[in-house]
GROMACS .gro file of C-alpha atoms in nm:
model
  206
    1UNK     CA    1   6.468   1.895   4.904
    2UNK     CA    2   6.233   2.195   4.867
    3UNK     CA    3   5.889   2.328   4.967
    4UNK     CA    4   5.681   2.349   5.169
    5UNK     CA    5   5.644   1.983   5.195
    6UNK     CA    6   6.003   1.966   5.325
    7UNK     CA    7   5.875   2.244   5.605
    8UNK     CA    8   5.589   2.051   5.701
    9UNK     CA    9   5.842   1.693   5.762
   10UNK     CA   10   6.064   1.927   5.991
   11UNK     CA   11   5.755   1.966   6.187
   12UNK     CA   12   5.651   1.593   6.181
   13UNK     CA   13   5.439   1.556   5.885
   14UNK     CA   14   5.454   1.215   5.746
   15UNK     CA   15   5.631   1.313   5.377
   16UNK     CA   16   5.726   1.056   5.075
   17UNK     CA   17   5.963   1.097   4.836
   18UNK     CA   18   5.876   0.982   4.480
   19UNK     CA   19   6.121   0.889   4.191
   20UNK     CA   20   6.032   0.960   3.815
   21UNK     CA   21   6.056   0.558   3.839
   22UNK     CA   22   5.763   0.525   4.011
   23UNK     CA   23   5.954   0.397   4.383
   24UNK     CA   24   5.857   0.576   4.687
   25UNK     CA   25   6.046   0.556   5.029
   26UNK     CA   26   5.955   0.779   5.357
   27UNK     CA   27   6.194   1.112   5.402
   28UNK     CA   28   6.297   1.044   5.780
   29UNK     CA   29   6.363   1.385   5.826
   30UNK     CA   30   6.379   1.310   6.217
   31UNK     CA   31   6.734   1.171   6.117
   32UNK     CA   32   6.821   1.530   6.044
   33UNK     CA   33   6.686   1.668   6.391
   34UNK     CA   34   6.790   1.430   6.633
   35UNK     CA   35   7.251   1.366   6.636
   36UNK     CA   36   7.263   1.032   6.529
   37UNK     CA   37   7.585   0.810   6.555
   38UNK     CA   38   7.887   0.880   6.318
   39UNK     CA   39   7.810   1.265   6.348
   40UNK     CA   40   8.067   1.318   6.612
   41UNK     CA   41   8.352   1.175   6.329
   42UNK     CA   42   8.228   1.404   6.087
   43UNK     CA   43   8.257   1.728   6.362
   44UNK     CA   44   8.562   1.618   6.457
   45UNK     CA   45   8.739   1.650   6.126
   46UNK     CA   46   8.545   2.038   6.057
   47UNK     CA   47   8.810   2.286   6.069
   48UNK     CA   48   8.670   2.616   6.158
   49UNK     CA   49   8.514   2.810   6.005
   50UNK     CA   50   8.280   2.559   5.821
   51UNK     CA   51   8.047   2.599   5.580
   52UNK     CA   52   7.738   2.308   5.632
   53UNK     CA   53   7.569   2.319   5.295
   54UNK     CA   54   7.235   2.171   5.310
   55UNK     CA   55   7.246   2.234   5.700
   56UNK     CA   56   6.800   2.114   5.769
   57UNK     CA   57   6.720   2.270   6.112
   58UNK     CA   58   7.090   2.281   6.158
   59UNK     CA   59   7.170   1.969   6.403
   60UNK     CA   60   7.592   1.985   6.303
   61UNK     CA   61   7.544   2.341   6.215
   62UNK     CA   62   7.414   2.395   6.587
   63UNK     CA   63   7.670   2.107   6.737
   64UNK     CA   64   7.986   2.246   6.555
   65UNK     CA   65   7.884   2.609   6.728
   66UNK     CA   66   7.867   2.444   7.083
   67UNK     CA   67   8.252   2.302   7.080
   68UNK     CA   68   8.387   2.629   6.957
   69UNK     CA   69   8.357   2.616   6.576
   70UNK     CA   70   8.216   2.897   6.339
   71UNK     CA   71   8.027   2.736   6.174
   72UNK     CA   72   7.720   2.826   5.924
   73UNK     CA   73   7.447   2.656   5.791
   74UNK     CA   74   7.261   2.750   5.439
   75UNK     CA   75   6.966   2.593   5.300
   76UNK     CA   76   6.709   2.644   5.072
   77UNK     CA   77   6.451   2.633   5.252
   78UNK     CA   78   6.323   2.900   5.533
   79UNK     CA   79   6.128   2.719   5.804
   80UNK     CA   80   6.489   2.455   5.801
   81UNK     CA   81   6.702   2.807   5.905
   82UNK     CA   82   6.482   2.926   6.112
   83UNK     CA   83   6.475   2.621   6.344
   84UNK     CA   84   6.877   2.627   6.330
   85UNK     CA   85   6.841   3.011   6.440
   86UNK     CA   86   6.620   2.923   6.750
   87UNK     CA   87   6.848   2.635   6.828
   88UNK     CA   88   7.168   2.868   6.836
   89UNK     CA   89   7.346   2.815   6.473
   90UNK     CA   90   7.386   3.088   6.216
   91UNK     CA   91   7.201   3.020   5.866
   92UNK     CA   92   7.121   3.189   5.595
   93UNK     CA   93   6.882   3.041   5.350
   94UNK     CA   94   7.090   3.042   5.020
   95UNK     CA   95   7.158   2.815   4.730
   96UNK     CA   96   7.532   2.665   4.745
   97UNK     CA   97   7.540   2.762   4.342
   98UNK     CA   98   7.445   3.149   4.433
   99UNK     CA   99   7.626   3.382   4.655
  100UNK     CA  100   7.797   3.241   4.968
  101UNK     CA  101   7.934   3.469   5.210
  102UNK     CA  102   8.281   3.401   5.292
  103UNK     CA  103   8.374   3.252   4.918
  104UNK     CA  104   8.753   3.147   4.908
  105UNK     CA  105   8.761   3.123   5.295
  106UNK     CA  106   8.579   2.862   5.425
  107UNK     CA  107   8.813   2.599   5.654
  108UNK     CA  108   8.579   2.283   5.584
  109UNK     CA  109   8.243   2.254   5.337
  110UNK     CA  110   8.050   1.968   5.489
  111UNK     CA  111   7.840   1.797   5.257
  112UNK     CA  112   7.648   1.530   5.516
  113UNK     CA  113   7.319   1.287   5.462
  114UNK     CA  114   7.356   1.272   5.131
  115UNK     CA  115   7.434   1.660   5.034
  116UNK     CA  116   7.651   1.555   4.775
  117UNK     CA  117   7.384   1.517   4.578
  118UNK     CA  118   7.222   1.839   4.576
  119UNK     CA  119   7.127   1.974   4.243
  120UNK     CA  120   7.157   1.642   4.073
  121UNK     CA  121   7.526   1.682   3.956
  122UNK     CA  122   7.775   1.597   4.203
  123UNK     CA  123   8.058   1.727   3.957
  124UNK     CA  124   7.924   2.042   3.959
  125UNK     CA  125   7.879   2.079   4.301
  126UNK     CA  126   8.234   1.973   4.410
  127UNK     CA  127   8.340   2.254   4.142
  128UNK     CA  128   8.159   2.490   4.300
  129UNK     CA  129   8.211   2.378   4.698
  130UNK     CA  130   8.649   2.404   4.539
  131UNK     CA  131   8.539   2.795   4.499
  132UNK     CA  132   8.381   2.800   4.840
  133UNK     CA  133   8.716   2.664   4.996
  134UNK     CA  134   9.007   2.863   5.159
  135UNK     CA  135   9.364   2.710   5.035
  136UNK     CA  136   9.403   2.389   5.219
  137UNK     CA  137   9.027   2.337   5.308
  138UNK     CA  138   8.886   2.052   5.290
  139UNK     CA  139   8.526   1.918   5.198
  140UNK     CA  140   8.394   1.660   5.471
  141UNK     CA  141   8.077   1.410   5.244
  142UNK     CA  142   7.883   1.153   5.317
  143UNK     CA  143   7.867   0.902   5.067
  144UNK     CA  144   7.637   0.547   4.997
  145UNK     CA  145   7.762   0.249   5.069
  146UNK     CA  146   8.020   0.049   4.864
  147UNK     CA  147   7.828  -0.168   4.589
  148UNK     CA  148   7.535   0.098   4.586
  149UNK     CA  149   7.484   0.273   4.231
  150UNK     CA  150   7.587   0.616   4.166
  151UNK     CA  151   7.301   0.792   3.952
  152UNK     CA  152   7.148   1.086   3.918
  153UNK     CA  153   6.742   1.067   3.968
  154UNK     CA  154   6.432   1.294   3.945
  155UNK     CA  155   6.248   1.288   4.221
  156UNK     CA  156   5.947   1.478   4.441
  157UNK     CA  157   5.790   1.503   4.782
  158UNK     CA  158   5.424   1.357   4.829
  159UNK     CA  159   5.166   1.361   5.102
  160UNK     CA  160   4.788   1.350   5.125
  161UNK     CA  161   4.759   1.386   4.767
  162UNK     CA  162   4.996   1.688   4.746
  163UNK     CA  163   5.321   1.707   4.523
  164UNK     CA  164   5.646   1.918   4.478
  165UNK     CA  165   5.755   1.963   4.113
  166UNK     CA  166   6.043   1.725   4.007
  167UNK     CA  167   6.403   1.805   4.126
  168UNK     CA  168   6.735   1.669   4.008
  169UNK     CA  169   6.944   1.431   4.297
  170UNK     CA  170   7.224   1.212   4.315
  171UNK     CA  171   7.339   0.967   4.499
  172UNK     CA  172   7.727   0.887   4.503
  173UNK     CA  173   7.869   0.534   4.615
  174UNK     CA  174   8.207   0.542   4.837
  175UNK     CA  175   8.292   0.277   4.536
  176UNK     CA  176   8.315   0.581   4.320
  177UNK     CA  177   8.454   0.872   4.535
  178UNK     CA  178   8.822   0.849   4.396
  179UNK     CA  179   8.688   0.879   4.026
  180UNK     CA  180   8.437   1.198   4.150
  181UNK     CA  181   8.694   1.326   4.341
  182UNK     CA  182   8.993   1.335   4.046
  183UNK     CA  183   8.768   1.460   3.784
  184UNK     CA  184   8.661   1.789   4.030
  185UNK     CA  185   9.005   1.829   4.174
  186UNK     CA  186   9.008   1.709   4.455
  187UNK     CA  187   9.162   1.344   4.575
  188UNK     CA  188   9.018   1.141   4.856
  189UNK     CA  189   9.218   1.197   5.222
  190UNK     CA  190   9.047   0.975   5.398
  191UNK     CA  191   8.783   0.690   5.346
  192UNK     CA  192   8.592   0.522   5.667
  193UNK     CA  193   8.277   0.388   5.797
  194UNK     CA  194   8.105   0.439   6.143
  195UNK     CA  195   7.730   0.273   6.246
  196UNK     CA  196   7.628   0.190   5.849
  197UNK     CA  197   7.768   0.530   5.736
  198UNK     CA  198   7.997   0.613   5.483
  199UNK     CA  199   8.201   0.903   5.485
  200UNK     CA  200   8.494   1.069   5.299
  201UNK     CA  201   8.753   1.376   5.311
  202UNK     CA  202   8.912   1.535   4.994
  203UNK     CA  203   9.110   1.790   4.993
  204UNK     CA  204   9.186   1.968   4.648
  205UNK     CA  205   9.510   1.844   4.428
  206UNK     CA  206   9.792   2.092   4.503
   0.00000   0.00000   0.00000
């Protein structure tokens, strides 16, 4: 999510996002800011160093840091890594498709709150986040529930009669994981479900 619109909901603004279908549903970015439950499962299986793509203001990127981990955060958008800078992560605001320090080496990508759907092509992304891993890395995701639809949407950020431009995003049901996974070599590790969450490890076919 991009703009300044996402800056502004970091800082409390009441924010909207829109689909191209006409629905509208609030963007709780506070869910990104304050740990909610089912993060510590997803820290606890981040193999250092890790690479948090779509990091926000950096709430794993800042916990992984505390137990030890190196651990960084990129996003796309500035005022999200400078709040993980003053809360003591390292980000860099970069695109996961352009250049990534550390390419080949990272331990763990972790994909959470939805990140697998960044750019609107999760097939493309777990191509790219393969090129991001060292040998035996693994990618930690959070998926949808089982039942939900995988699709790919267009969708934009609204408030007070202000508007992004349309971006692509996806959303990818547990249901499906094994069928993502195989087609972007990788196969699923591990499947399990903490406080409504989904989540899911692959780790690339040998």
């Amino acid at each position: 999510m991009i703009g300044p619109l996402y800056a502004e909901s970091l800082d409390g603004a009441r924010v909207e996002v829109e689909s191209a279908d006409g629905g509208t549903w609030p963007l709780e970015s506070w869910r990104w800011i304050d740990g909610a439950e089912g993060d510590e499962a997803m820290l606890a299986r981040c193999a250092d160093p890790t690479l948090d793509v779509g990091s926000g203001p950096g709430r794993l990127t800042v916990a992984l840091t505390r137990r030890g981990v190196r651990a960084l955060g990129i996003d796309v958008t500035p005022r999200a890594v400078r709040l993980t800078r003053l809360a003591g992560g390292r980000a860099l605001c970069r695109d996961v498709f352009g250049h990534v320090p550390g390419t080949g080496r990272w331990g763990t990508v972790l994909l959470a709150d939805g990140n697998i759907g960044i750019g609107g092509d999760p097939d493309a992304l777990l191509r790219r986040v393969r090129e991001l891993l060292r040998p035996g890395g693994e990618v930690v995701t959070e998926l949808d529930p089982p039942g939900t639809a995988t699709r790919s949407e267009r969708v934009r950020l609204r408030r007070e009669g202000r508007a992004t431009a349309w971006f692509a995003w996806a959303r990818v049901s547990v249901s499906d994981i094994g069928a993502l996974a195989g087609r972007t070599g990788f196969r699923p590790a591990e499947v399990w479900s903490e406080a409504g969450r989904w989540f899911s490890v692959l780790i690339p076919h040998r």
